[in-house]
Amino acid sequence: MDTRQLTLGNEAIARGLLENGCAVATSYPGTPASEILASVAALQRKYGLTLHTQWAVNEKIAFEIAYAAAISGLRASVSMKQVGLNVASDPLMSAAYMGTKGGFVVVSADDPGPHSSQTEQDSRLMAMMAKIPVLDPDSPAQAREMTALAYELSEAFNIPVMLRPTTRVCHSRQDIDAKEILPRPSVPDFEKDPTRWAATPKFRYQLHKELEEKLAQIAAYEQTAPIRLNPDAGGGKAIVVSGVAAAHAKDILRDLGLWADMPLWQVRQPWPLHTDFTAHLLADYDEILVIEETVGVIEMQLADRNKVRGKQDHTVPRVGELHPETVQEIIARFAGVPFEKTELPAVPGRRPTLCAGCPHRASFYAIRKAAPKGIYTSDIGCYTLGLNLGAVDTVLCMGAAISQGAGFYHAYKHQEKRPDVVATMGDSTFFHAGIPALIDTVVQKVKFVLVILDNRTTAMTGSQPTPTTGLGATGEPLNTVDIEALVRGCGVEYCKTGNPYDIKEFITLMREAVAYSREHGPAVVISRYPCLLDRRQKENQAPPVTVAVNDDCDGCGYCIKHFECPALVMDEAAEKVHVDAMLCSGCGVCVHVCPKHCIEEVKPA
């Protein structure tokens, strides 16, 4: 039975994967891709499907698990955000050479803007480097359709295929035809062939030659060829679009009255660009405008500076999203038609901050107390917002808090006054990329403190499970990993756990760890308290504490500056702080923050 359904882009991709028989789906969470696997798991439960669905500890492992299924003849997928593809790049490059048997879709969601990422990198460039085809959807509906196309392409050429949605595709909603998902029996059949699956350099050379031959054929594959969206339009100028820019351009050409006069081509497969299409464009048009996010991947394959307009000549911005008003201006100028420039009202930005009652805030407060002149390295997650508390000096990439902490130690170790170094990272990030770096600090006797902010979940991306959660993607029970045992197994001799809500005790623990690290080497403190937003952990949270500000408050603002809890608000008229009861979570930590003891616990009458 078919039903129309308003569907999130990531849900549409998940539906497309399952409609087309995906048997193994893996991921590591990261915005804007996180909802893909979560939606796969939800559909799996709804339809009682037999498939393996897994949140892996990082993208590399997620890729390798799914790839093994693909070379066993099953249809498989792995999803991640664009910076996660960097982590998975090692197996990606080799998988392109060795190829696949079953269809293998690599979903790498890009974040032009960037809204929630370290970089604006374009995954299509990674596809070019890996030498695998990439498909670029313009909408949730097309993203769903392209999963089917990706599987067909993958199996036609025995090659991984990348699907590259962007934030606006992942997080927009569209009415789609939601067909019933039916179970598809699939039987794995791994055929041993060491010259392919365990190829030595001699055979890799042969595999590279075969890959180049595949790419030449894919550049002529009719099913993924560019589409002429307005076949009746003529003229010497043409516009070439891909991704979200295609969705914008369709509307804008109509709005500007150019639909019948300006040929519009949508490229669905930006790499490899179809050979005949390239020849046709350069031969038949005097000027070609290419609009694409984020890098000029199509433009560089056209490579004619005299005819092609785009990012190379700054006709199209090289940085940031291509909003509709931007695309409108680009097209109007290219066509030489008048247009009314859209001026959007300036909206004041809101400084991001940790949630009221977030245990990380208490941890950062304690770190500042224990090592007030330290260097604070941190990592990717909610705790990046510790920079507002002056407790985060660096954020580079997943796992770098420990490596950078080691780097600062080595940089300063011969100085007479060596600063304390305190690194912070979440439990999920520790499993993702922290363990090898921690082992390195043990071997190198790095004198620093690592604080693992263990809130028992992957909070920033939507509370996906970690290896300590004991639950899988569909809620199935799994084994757990003991972080303390893991840390000690890495060779760390000082490893203690504390509750950041017990702020006095936790500050004492932090001071002890800093003192230990100055003399002996790495010290690890596990700051453990569940994320307040994780419903699974409600029973593990302490009863709320009611607090109030007494009349001795003189409005010095110390609590707001050094603790920055959203529930503590300066009343400018009264020249004192008050507690916003709507925001206060009742953690009670602020009682210990005011140096003048003006914040008090209110005991029940």
XYZ file of C-alpha atoms in Angstrom:
605
model
C 0.000 0.000 0.000
C 1.387 3.402 -1.006
C 1.014 6.432 1.256
C 2.155 10.010 0.938
C 4.410 10.990 3.808
C 6.232 14.156 4.839
C 9.760 12.878 5.242
C 13.051 14.259 6.492
C 15.874 13.972 3.974
C 17.807 11.537 6.131
C 14.659 9.466 6.640
C 14.194 9.400 2.864
C 17.745 8.093 2.414
C 17.119 5.414 5.042
C 13.919 4.414 3.296
C 15.739 4.269 -0.016
C 18.390 1.992 1.449
C 15.838 -0.449 2.846
C 13.533 -0.334 -0.181
C 16.532 -1.510 -2.167
C 17.542 -4.399 0.027
C 20.308 -3.018 2.231
C 21.362 -5.909 4.475
C 24.076 -4.222 6.562
C 23.920 -0.549 7.575
C 26.569 1.086 9.766
C 27.454 4.594 10.852
C 29.166 6.854 13.351
C 26.949 9.812 14.327
C 27.718 13.285 13.029
C 25.551 16.184 11.895
C 24.041 16.340 9.283
C 24.060 12.559 8.742
C 23.058 11.233 12.172
C 19.391 10.523 11.458
C 20.145 8.143 8.572
C 21.069 5.115 10.672
C 18.569 6.050 13.379
C 15.862 6.002 10.704
C 17.110 2.687 9.326
C 16.840 1.241 12.838
C 13.332 2.658 13.286
C 12.166 1.177 9.969
C 13.846 -2.100 10.813
C 11.807 -2.325 14.017
C 8.607 -1.212 12.266
C 8.780 -3.775 9.470
C 10.560 -6.550 11.380
C 13.416 -6.620 8.882
C 16.395 -8.915 9.188
C 19.501 -6.792 8.743
C 22.513 -5.738 10.759
C 22.324 -2.125 11.954
C 25.203 -0.718 13.961
C 26.649 2.434 15.475
C 30.373 1.707 15.212
C 33.013 3.370 17.399
C 34.318 5.378 14.443
C 33.796 5.847 10.728
C 36.726 3.673 9.654
C 35.351 0.683 11.500
C 31.822 1.380 10.284
C 33.129 1.452 6.701
C 35.099 -1.776 7.034
C 32.164 -3.705 8.537
C 29.799 -2.636 5.760
C 32.430 -3.197 3.070
C 32.981 -6.811 4.190
C 29.258 -7.400 3.735
C 29.422 -5.832 0.268
C 32.249 -8.105 -0.875
C 30.181 -11.021 0.424
C 27.565 -10.151 -2.171
C 25.111 -8.297 0.102
C 23.861 -4.784 -0.390
C 25.378 -2.586 2.303
C 25.766 1.038 3.306
C 27.815 3.221 5.605
C 26.838 6.784 6.509
C 28.790 9.624 8.077
C 29.422 13.347 7.872
C 32.085 14.801 5.645
C 34.834 15.048 8.269
C 34.037 11.477 9.245
C 34.962 10.486 5.711
C 38.490 11.640 6.531
C 38.595 8.979 9.245
C 37.291 6.373 6.794
C 39.521 7.515 3.944
C 42.043 4.701 4.363
C 39.625 1.830 3.631
C 37.776 4.018 1.107
C 40.860 4.338 -1.095
C 41.596 0.622 -1.087
C 37.956 -0.372 -1.515
C 37.865 1.594 -4.752
C 40.707 -0.538 -6.118
C 39.368 -3.880 -4.924
C 35.768 -3.129 -5.784
C 32.642 -4.841 -4.539
C 30.236 -7.651 -5.320
C 27.010 -6.510 -3.678
C 25.978 -2.884 -3.993
C 27.845 -0.596 -1.600
C 26.617 2.941 -0.907
C 28.859 5.351 1.005
C 26.727 8.240 2.258
C 28.902 11.245 3.097
C 26.791 14.243 4.137
C 28.393 17.642 3.543
C 27.838 20.726 5.657
C 28.236 23.906 3.566
C 27.984 26.819 5.888
C 29.303 25.162 8.005
C 26.578 24.735 10.616
C 28.114 22.055 12.774
C 31.504 21.126 11.389
C 35.181 21.989 11.539
C 35.430 22.409 7.766
C 33.339 23.012 4.635
C 35.147 20.283 2.740
C 33.476 18.811 -0.323
C 33.153 15.020 -0.238
C 33.058 14.963 -4.027
C 36.770 15.764 -3.969
C 37.307 12.712 -1.784
C 35.359 10.684 -4.327
C 37.640 12.014 -7.052
C 40.722 11.120 -5.024
C 39.373 7.657 -4.258
C 38.222 7.299 -7.886
C 34.663 6.286 -7.143
C 31.494 7.778 -8.692
C 29.450 10.228 -6.642
C 25.782 11.177 -6.885
C 24.563 14.622 -5.778
C 20.836 14.837 -4.835
C 18.927 18.117 -4.783
C 16.109 17.126 -2.420
C 14.908 14.397 -0.027
C 12.884 12.747 -2.799
C 15.848 12.689 -5.151
C 18.131 11.442 -2.383
C 15.810 8.485 -1.928
C 15.707 7.825 -5.681
C 19.472 8.067 -5.896
C 20.011 5.320 -3.330
C 18.377 2.965 -5.822
C 20.504 4.417 -8.604
C 23.622 4.108 -6.456
C 23.020 0.411 -5.836
C 22.428 -0.199 -9.548
C 25.583 1.702 -10.476
C 27.619 -0.051 -7.789
C 26.575 -3.498 -8.945
C 26.892 -2.660 -12.643
C 30.584 -1.814 -12.169
C 31.456 -3.593 -8.900
C 32.525 -0.357 -7.281
C 31.596 1.631 -4.126
C 29.320 4.578 -4.946
C 29.130 7.761 -2.902
C 25.845 9.511 -2.195
C 26.550 13.090 -1.149
C 23.581 14.940 0.367
C 24.163 18.354 1.939
C 22.661 19.808 5.103
C 19.673 21.293 3.263
C 18.854 17.908 1.756
C 19.419 15.978 4.995
C 17.374 18.303 7.180
C 14.596 19.512 4.894
C 11.269 17.731 4.598
C 9.395 16.695 1.480
C 6.215 14.847 0.662
C 7.227 11.484 -0.797
C 5.515 8.294 -1.852
C 6.318 5.991 1.074
C 6.010 2.475 -0.217
C 5.859 -0.504 2.064
C 9.271 -1.994 2.725
C 9.295 -5.716 2.173
C 11.829 -8.185 3.573
C 14.406 -9.247 0.990
C 16.127 -12.534 1.731
C 19.820 -12.295 0.949
C 22.488 -14.937 1.269
C 26.144 -13.968 1.668
C 28.574 -15.691 -0.661
C 32.163 -14.625 -0.115
C 34.392 -16.108 -2.800
C 38.020 -16.279 -1.748
C 40.320 -14.467 -4.159
C 43.503 -13.250 -2.430
C 44.762 -11.505 -5.560
C 41.790 -9.169 -5.220
C 40.727 -9.073 -1.572
C 44.245 -9.308 -0.117
C 46.122 -7.847 -3.057
C 49.829 -7.133 -2.761
C 51.331 -4.102 -4.558
C 51.884 -6.071 -7.770
C 48.178 -6.871 -8.044
C 47.186 -3.372 -6.866
C 48.753 -2.016 -10.034
C 46.486 -4.241 -12.080
C 43.482 -3.256 -9.958
C 44.272 0.418 -10.554
C 44.259 -0.162 -14.308
C 40.907 -1.911 -14.058
C 39.563 0.972 -11.943
C 40.502 3.498 -14.588
C 38.689 1.404 -17.197
C 35.600 1.317 -14.986
C 35.661 5.098 -14.583
C 35.765 5.577 -18.335
C 32.690 3.362 -18.679
C 30.907 5.092 -15.779
C 31.489 8.418 -17.552
C 29.277 7.013 -20.310
C 26.683 5.288 -18.088
C 23.356 6.473 -19.443
C 21.391 5.983 -16.219
C 23.381 8.680 -14.380
C 23.790 11.118 -17.290
C 22.934 14.825 -16.775
C 19.299 15.800 -17.306
C 18.074 18.703 -19.417
C 15.387 20.192 -17.177
C 13.908 22.557 -19.791
C 14.420 20.828 -23.157
C 12.624 23.548 -25.135
C 14.930 26.360 -24.049
C 17.513 27.617 -26.520
C 20.295 30.170 -26.702
C 24.044 30.424 -26.471
C 24.222 30.456 -22.701
C 23.629 27.426 -20.481
C 23.474 26.825 -16.747
C 24.805 23.657 -15.141
C 23.713 22.844 -11.586
C 24.007 20.061 -9.053
C 22.869 19.322 -5.526
C 20.749 21.878 -3.712
C 21.711 24.540 -6.267
C 19.636 22.590 -8.792
C 16.542 22.848 -6.599
C 17.052 26.593 -6.203
C 17.776 27.168 -9.903
C 14.561 25.475 -11.079
C 12.439 27.968 -9.149
C 14.617 30.983 -9.851
C 14.648 30.511 -13.623
C 10.864 30.503 -13.584
C 10.735 33.545 -11.263
C 13.071 35.486 -13.565
C 11.141 34.479 -16.685
C 14.135 32.587 -18.087
C 12.748 29.054 -18.108
C 12.108 29.102 -21.862
C 15.281 30.986 -22.728
C 18.140 29.559 -20.676
C 19.050 25.840 -20.989
C 19.324 24.285 -17.526
C 21.241 21.054 -17.009
C 21.242 19.095 -13.772
C 24.306 16.967 -13.159
C 23.413 13.989 -10.976
C 26.855 12.403 -11.130
C 29.450 15.185 -10.669
C 32.302 12.679 -10.765
C 33.174 11.310 -13.188
C 31.434 13.891 -15.355
C 29.939 12.303 -18.453
C 32.326 12.587 -21.380
C 29.695 13.222 -24.046
C 28.044 15.863 -21.888
C 31.324 17.708 -21.477
C 31.969 17.661 -25.209
C 28.416 18.803 -25.976
C 28.543 21.733 -23.552
C 31.857 23.074 -24.770
C 30.884 22.673 -28.426
C 27.331 24.051 -28.369
C 27.358 26.962 -25.923
C 29.200 30.256 -25.861
C 29.014 30.679 -22.113
C 28.400 28.137 -19.359
C 27.555 29.010 -15.764
C 28.253 26.248 -13.219
C 26.558 26.504 -9.829
C 27.516 23.902 -7.243
C 28.355 23.565 -3.553
C 31.106 23.694 -2.221
C 34.108 23.271 -4.552
C 34.047 23.619 -8.355
C 34.199 19.884 -9.033
C 32.127 20.012 -12.233
C 33.752 23.257 -13.256
C 37.271 21.859 -13.054
C 36.284 18.956 -15.329
C 34.966 21.391 -17.946
C 38.240 23.307 -17.715
C 37.631 26.040 -20.270
C 38.378 29.433 -18.722
C 37.060 31.250 -21.796
C 33.570 29.787 -21.624
C 32.988 28.575 -18.107
C 31.831 30.866 -15.301
C 31.801 29.687 -11.726
C 34.057 29.598 -8.734
C 37.312 30.028 -10.652
C 36.409 33.543 -11.779
C 34.469 34.281 -8.561
C 31.111 34.420 -10.356
C 29.972 31.920 -7.720
C 31.120 32.303 -4.084
C 33.762 29.826 -2.981
C 32.740 29.901 0.672
C 29.493 29.080 2.422
C 26.080 27.836 1.390
C 24.459 28.928 -1.845
C 21.231 30.393 -0.535
C 18.325 31.008 -2.950
C 18.907 34.775 -2.931
C 22.568 34.204 -3.826
C 21.695 31.864 -6.683
C 19.105 34.347 -7.917
C 21.679 37.131 -8.129
C 24.224 34.885 -9.885
C 21.733 33.743 -12.529
C 20.287 37.218 -13.127
C 23.736 38.743 -13.649
C 24.742 35.872 -15.952
C 21.561 36.296 -18.005
C 21.764 40.089 -17.974
C 18.230 40.562 -16.678
C 17.051 42.980 -13.988
C 16.309 41.594 -10.577
C 15.331 42.861 -7.200
C 18.047 42.015 -4.734
C 16.693 40.255 -1.677
C 17.926 41.797 1.538
C 17.344 39.540 4.487
C 17.030 41.195 7.897
C 20.082 40.811 10.084
C 19.391 38.420 12.929
C 21.590 38.775 15.986
C 23.541 35.628 16.702
C 23.100 33.759 19.966
C 26.188 32.558 21.726
C 26.014 28.758 22.036
C 26.348 27.503 25.584
C 26.137 24.281 27.552
C 22.673 23.326 28.783
C 21.590 24.375 32.259
C 22.752 21.669 34.619
C 25.151 20.086 32.099
C 27.742 18.123 34.092
C 30.455 19.325 31.713
C 30.084 22.863 33.106
C 30.980 21.673 36.586
C 33.933 19.710 35.177
C 35.309 22.756 33.394
C 34.840 24.879 36.515
C 36.864 22.335 38.501
C 39.581 22.189 35.844
C 40.006 25.963 35.973
C 40.264 25.794 39.758
C 42.855 23.004 39.673
C 45.035 24.366 36.864
C 44.238 28.096 36.588
C 47.204 28.857 34.313
C 47.027 25.676 32.287
C 46.734 24.985 28.582
C 43.412 23.319 27.872
C 43.092 21.108 24.810
C 39.688 19.752 23.892
C 37.813 17.891 21.213
C 34.678 17.542 19.099
C 31.408 17.443 21.021
C 29.161 19.462 23.338
C 32.188 20.163 25.502
C 33.707 22.333 22.786
C 31.462 24.964 24.416
C 33.808 24.901 27.384
C 35.615 27.637 25.479
C 32.987 30.046 26.902
C 34.250 29.115 30.360
C 37.880 29.716 29.440
C 38.573 25.990 29.751
C 39.101 25.160 26.060
C 42.042 26.594 24.120
C 42.214 24.226 21.146
C 39.811 22.073 19.111
C 41.256 20.396 16.021
C 39.561 17.099 15.186
C 38.325 13.888 16.775
C 40.884 12.604 19.280
C 43.286 15.514 18.954
C 42.790 16.724 22.533
C 45.215 14.067 23.765
C 47.719 14.364 20.902
C 47.739 18.138 21.112
C 48.093 17.930 24.879
C 51.162 15.785 24.316
C 52.427 18.261 21.751
C 52.154 21.166 24.206
C 53.950 19.135 26.842
C 56.834 18.365 24.475
C 56.964 22.012 23.378
C 57.306 23.265 26.947
C 59.086 20.409 28.710
C 62.511 22.047 28.642
C 61.199 25.369 29.926
C 61.795 26.338 33.547
C 58.106 27.055 34.070
C 56.079 24.414 32.295
C 52.310 25.034 32.183
C 49.945 22.332 33.289
C 48.160 20.697 30.377
C 44.607 19.433 30.784
C 42.841 17.683 27.898
C 39.092 17.063 27.766
C 37.082 14.742 25.553
C 33.807 12.856 25.717
C 33.417 9.139 26.233
C 32.321 8.535 22.645
C 35.256 10.527 21.289
C 37.627 8.601 23.561
C 36.472 5.332 22.000
C 36.495 6.901 18.523
C 40.052 8.208 18.386
C 41.437 8.758 21.874
C 42.826 5.360 22.777
C 45.857 5.238 20.406
C 46.806 8.781 21.436
C 46.585 7.880 25.137
C 48.874 4.892 24.606
C 51.368 7.227 22.979
C 51.357 9.536 26.029
C 52.091 6.579 28.304
C 55.053 5.500 26.193
C 56.376 9.067 25.965
C 55.749 9.805 29.683
C 53.685 12.873 28.852
C 52.930 14.883 32.001
C 49.342 15.945 31.482
C 45.827 15.257 32.689
C 43.098 13.747 30.534
C 39.535 14.320 31.721
C 37.113 11.928 30.029
C 33.701 13.590 30.214
C 31.633 10.437 30.530
C 27.951 11.327 30.190
C 27.119 7.779 29.024
C 25.998 8.799 25.521
C 26.924 10.593 22.308
C 25.055 13.696 23.397
C 25.736 16.256 20.696
C 24.385 14.205 17.811
C 21.232 12.901 19.458
C 22.109 10.452 22.254
C 23.385 7.586 20.166
C 24.802 4.738 22.274
C 28.483 4.378 23.126
C 30.293 1.145 24.065
C 29.347 1.858 27.705
C 25.610 2.120 27.013
C 24.926 -1.583 26.582
C 22.390 -0.992 23.829
C 22.578 -1.234 20.034
C 21.095 0.882 17.248
C 17.660 -0.728 17.563
C 17.777 -0.868 21.361
C 18.969 -4.471 21.475
C 21.095 -5.398 24.523
C 24.851 -5.521 23.947
C 27.994 -5.971 26.010
C 29.644 -2.943 27.616
C 33.237 -1.782 27.923
C 34.725 -0.607 31.231
C 36.466 2.731 30.581
C 38.556 2.552 33.771
C 39.872 -0.901 32.834
C 40.532 0.290 29.302
C 42.497 3.316 30.537
C 44.572 1.170 32.870
C 45.052 -1.320 30.049
C 46.644 1.482 28.055
C 49.270 1.675 30.804
C 47.957 4.684 32.756
C 48.750 4.261 36.458
C 46.637 7.150 37.748
C 42.980 6.707 36.848
C 40.219 7.907 39.154
C 36.524 8.569 38.681
C 34.536 11.434 40.168
C 31.079 12.984 40.063
C 31.309 16.600 38.837
C 28.074 17.436 40.661
C 29.986 16.843 43.917
C 31.945 19.901 42.967
C 34.091 20.265 46.111
C 35.232 16.658 45.932
C 35.745 16.922 42.231
C 37.958 20.006 42.519
C 40.040 18.136 45.106
C 40.305 15.191 42.708
C 41.376 17.449 39.869
C 44.062 19.105 42.010
C 45.374 15.689 43.000
C 45.509 14.593 39.353
C 47.309 17.762 38.269
C 49.872 17.344 41.072
C 50.400 13.697 40.093
C 50.879 14.543 36.444
C 53.529 17.172 37.201
C 55.732 14.512 38.772
C 54.912 11.230 37.148
C 53.205 11.390 33.763
C 49.706 10.968 32.376
C 46.805 11.078 34.812
C 43.251 10.305 33.787
C 40.139 11.553 35.561
C 36.791 10.168 34.471
C 34.110 12.766 35.111
C 30.956 10.688 35.211
C 27.421 11.974 35.269
C 24.661 11.192 32.741
C 23.534 13.736 30.163
C 20.377 15.434 31.417
C 18.776 15.104 27.981
C 19.249 11.334 27.787
C 15.914 9.828 28.794
C 17.496 6.411 29.266
C 19.525 7.781 32.168
C 16.771 9.461 34.192
C 16.988 6.911 36.981
C 20.717 7.587 37.374
C 20.292 11.322 37.932
C 20.270 12.890 41.388
C 17.041 14.411 42.805
C 16.778 18.111 41.869
C 17.956 20.743 44.330
C 16.040 24.000 44.687
C 18.315 27.052 44.838
C 17.757 30.770 45.360
C 19.845 33.920 45.495
C 19.758 35.694 48.854
C 19.678 39.430 49.521
C 23.441 39.621 50.043
C 23.997 39.347 46.267
C 25.580 42.596 45.078
C 25.450 41.724 41.384
C 29.214 41.218 41.017
C 28.468 38.714 38.214
C 31.167 36.205 39.252
C 28.767 33.259 38.891
C 27.661 34.345 35.428
C 31.171 34.985 34.159
C 32.847 31.894 35.594
C 29.969 29.380 35.562
C 27.754 30.724 32.756
C 24.685 28.668 33.585
C 21.716 29.883 31.496
C 19.537 29.632 34.613
C 21.578 32.341 36.364
C 20.347 35.681 35.048
C 21.469 39.198 35.938
C 18.565 41.413 36.961
C 19.936 44.755 35.841
C 17.202 46.751 37.571
C 17.679 45.069 40.916
C 21.474 44.835 40.422
C 21.545 41.215 41.518
C 21.381 37.726 40.051
C 18.266 35.605 40.101
C 17.562 31.973 39.243
C 15.293 31.298 36.258
C 13.178 28.442 37.585
C 12.080 27.500 34.051
C 15.670 26.785 33.028
C 17.150 25.525 36.292
C 17.674 21.750 36.267
C 18.304 21.577 40.004
C 21.897 20.357 39.820
C 22.793 22.580 42.807
C 26.394 23.073 41.695
C 26.025 26.866 41.625
C 25.631 26.874 45.431
C 29.368 26.216 45.577
C 30.313 28.728 42.892
C 29.413 32.076 44.485
C 32.444 33.218 46.542
C 30.135 35.312 48.739
C 27.753 32.420 49.458
C 24.796 34.280 47.994
C 23.359 31.226 46.207
C 21.728 28.905 48.679
C 19.935 25.604 48.665
C 16.285 25.952 49.625
C 15.341 23.116 51.916
C 11.798 21.740 51.666
C 9.516 23.155 54.357
